[in-house]
Short mmCIF file of C-alpha atoms in Angstrom, two decimals:
data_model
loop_
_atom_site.label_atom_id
_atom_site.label_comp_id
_atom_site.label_asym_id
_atom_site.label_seq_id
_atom_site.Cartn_x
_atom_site.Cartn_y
_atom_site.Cartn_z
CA UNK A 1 0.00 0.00 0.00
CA UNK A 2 1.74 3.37 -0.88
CA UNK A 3 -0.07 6.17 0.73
CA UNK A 4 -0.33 9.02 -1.78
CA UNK A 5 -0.45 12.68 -1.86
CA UNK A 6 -4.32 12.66 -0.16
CA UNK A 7 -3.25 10.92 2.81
CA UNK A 8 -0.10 12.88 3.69
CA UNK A 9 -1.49 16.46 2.90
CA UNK A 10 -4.82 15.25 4.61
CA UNK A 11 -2.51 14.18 7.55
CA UNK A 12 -0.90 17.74 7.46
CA UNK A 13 -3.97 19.27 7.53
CA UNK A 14 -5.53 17.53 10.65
CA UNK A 15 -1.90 17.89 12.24
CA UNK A 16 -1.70 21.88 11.53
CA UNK A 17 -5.62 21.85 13.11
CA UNK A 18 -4.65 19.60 16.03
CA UNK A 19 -1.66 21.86 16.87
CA UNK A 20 -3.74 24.74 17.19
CA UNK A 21 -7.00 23.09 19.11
CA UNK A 22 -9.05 25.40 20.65
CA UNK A 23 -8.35 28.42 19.28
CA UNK A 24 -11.07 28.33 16.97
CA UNK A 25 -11.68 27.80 13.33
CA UNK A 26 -8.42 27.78 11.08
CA UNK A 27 -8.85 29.10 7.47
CA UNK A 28 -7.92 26.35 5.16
CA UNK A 29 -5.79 29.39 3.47
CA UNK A 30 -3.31 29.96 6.50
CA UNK A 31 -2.87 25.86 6.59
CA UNK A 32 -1.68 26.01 2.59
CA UNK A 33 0.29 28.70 3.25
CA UNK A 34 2.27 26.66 6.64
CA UNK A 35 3.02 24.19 4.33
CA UNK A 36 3.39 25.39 0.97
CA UNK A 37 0.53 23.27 -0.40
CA UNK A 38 -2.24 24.39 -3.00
CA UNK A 39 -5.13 25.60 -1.41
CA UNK A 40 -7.12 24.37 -3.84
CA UNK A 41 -5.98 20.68 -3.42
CA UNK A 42 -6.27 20.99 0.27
CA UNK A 43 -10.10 22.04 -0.36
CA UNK A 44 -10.64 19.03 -2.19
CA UNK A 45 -9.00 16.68 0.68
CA UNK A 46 -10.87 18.60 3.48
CA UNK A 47 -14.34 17.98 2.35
CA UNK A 48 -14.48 13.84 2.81
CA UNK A 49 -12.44 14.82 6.37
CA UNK A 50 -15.70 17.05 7.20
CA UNK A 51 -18.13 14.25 6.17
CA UNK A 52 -17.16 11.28 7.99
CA UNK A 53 -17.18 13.70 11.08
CA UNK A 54 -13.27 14.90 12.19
CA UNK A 55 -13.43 18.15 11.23
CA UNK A 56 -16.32 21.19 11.53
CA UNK A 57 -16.80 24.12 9.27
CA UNK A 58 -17.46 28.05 10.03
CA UNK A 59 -18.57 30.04 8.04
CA UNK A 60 -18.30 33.56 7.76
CA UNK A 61 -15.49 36.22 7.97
CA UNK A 62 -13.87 34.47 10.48
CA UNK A 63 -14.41 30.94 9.89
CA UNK A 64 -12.48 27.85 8.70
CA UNK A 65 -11.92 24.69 10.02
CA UNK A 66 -11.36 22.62 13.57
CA UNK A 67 -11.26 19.42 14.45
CA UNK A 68 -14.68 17.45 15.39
CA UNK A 69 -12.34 15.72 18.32
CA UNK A 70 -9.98 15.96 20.88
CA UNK A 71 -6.46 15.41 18.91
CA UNK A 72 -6.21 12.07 21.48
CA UNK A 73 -9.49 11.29 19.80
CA UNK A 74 -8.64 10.78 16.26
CA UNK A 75 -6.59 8.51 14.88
CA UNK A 76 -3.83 8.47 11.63
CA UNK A 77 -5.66 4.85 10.61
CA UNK A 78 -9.33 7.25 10.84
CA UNK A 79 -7.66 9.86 8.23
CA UNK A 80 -6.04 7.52 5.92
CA UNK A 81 -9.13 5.15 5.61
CA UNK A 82 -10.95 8.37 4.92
CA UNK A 83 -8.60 9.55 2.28
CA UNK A 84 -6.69 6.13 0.92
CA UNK A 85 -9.87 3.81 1.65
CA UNK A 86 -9.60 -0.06 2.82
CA UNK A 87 -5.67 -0.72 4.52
CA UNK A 88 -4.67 -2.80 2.57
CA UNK A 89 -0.92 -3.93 0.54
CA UNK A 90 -2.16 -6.15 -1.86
CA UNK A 91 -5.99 -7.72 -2.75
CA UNK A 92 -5.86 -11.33 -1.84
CA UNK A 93 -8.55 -14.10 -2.25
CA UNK A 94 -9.68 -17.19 -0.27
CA UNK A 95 -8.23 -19.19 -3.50
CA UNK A 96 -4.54 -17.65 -2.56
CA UNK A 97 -2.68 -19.88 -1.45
CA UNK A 98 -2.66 -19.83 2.48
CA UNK A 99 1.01 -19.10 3.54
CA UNK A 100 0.71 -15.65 1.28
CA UNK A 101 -2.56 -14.95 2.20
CA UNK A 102 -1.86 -15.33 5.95
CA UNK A 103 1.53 -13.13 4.76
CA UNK A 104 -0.80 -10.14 3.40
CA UNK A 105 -3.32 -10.18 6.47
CA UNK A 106 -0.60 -10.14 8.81
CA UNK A 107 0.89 -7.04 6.91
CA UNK A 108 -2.12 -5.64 6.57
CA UNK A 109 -3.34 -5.97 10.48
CA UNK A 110 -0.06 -4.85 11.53
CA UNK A 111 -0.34 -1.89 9.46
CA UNK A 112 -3.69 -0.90 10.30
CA UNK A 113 -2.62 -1.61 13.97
CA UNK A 114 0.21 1.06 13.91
CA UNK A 115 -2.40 3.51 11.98
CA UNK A 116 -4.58 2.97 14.84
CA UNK A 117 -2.39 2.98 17.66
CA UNK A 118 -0.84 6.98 16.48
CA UNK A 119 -3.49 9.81 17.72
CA UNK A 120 -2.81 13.35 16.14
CA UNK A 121 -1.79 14.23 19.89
CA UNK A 122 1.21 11.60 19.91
CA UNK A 123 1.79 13.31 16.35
CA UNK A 124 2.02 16.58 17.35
CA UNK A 125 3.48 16.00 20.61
CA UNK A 126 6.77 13.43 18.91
CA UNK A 127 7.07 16.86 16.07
CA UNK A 128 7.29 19.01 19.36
CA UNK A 129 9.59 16.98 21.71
CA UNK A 130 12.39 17.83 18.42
CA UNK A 131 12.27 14.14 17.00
CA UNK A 132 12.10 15.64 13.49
CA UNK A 133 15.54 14.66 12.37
CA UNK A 134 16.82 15.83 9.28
CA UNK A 135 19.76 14.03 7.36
CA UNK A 136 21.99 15.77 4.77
CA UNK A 137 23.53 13.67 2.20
CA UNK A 138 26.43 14.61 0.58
CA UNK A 139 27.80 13.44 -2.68
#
C-alpha cells in the first residue's frame, strides 16, 4: 500500500488543526500557506475529512476549520481510511494460497494496527519533543 499525496497532505492538515486546538476555526488558506501546499488541493482533501465527522466548518469572515475531536481522539488509521480507503498492501482471495494470504493479512493488520495505535496528539506531541531529524547527504 503506498499512501499518496491525499493521505499525507490530509494528515498535514488535521496535524496543523490539532496543533492549534481550541483556538477556533483555522482558514484552510493559512494551513496552505504553513506548508506550501495548493489551497485548492487541500479544499478538495478537506471535504471527505468534514463528512465522515473529524473536522467542523465556520462560516463567515472568520471561519475555517477545527477538528470534530480531541487530537487524542482521532486517529492516523481514521484519516487515511478516509482519504486512501480499505488498509490494505495487496488484494488477496480465499483461492490464494494460504502461507501468502496469511503473509498479506498479517501485513495488513499490523499496518492498520500502527495507523490505529498513532493519535494526532502523539503526532504533534513526537514533532514538538524535536524528534524531526533531518539528514543531509552529501555526494
Amino acid at each position: 500500500m503506498k499512501i499518496s499525496t491525499k493521505g499525507r497532505y490530509g494528515l498535514t492538515i488535521m496535524m496543523d488543526l490539532a496543533c492549534r486546538y481550541g483556538q477556533g476555526p483555522i482558514p484552510l488558506k493559512s494551513v496552505a500557506e504553513r506548508h506550501g501546499l495548493s489551497e485548492h488541493y487541500l479544499e478538495q482533501l478537506i471535504a471527505p475529512l468534514r463528512n465522515a465527522g473529524l473536522v467542523r466548518s465556520v462560516r463567515g469572515a472568520y471561519g475555517g476549520y477545527k477538528l470534530a475531536k480531541p487530537p487524542e481522539g482521532i486517529t492516523a488509521g481514521d484519516i487515511i481510511r478516509v482519504l486512501e480507503g480499505p488498509i490494505s498492501p495487496v488484494e488477496f482471495t480465499e483461492e490464494e494460497d494460504p502461507a501468502r494470504r496469511d503473509l498479506w493479512r498479517r501485513i495488513r493488520d499490523s499496518i492498520a494496527e500502527v495507523l490505529d495505535s498513532t493519535s494526532l496528539a502523539s503526532l504533534i506531541n513526537f514533532e514538538y519533543d524535536g524528534n524531526n531529524e533531518n539528514y543531509m547527504f552529501y555526494i
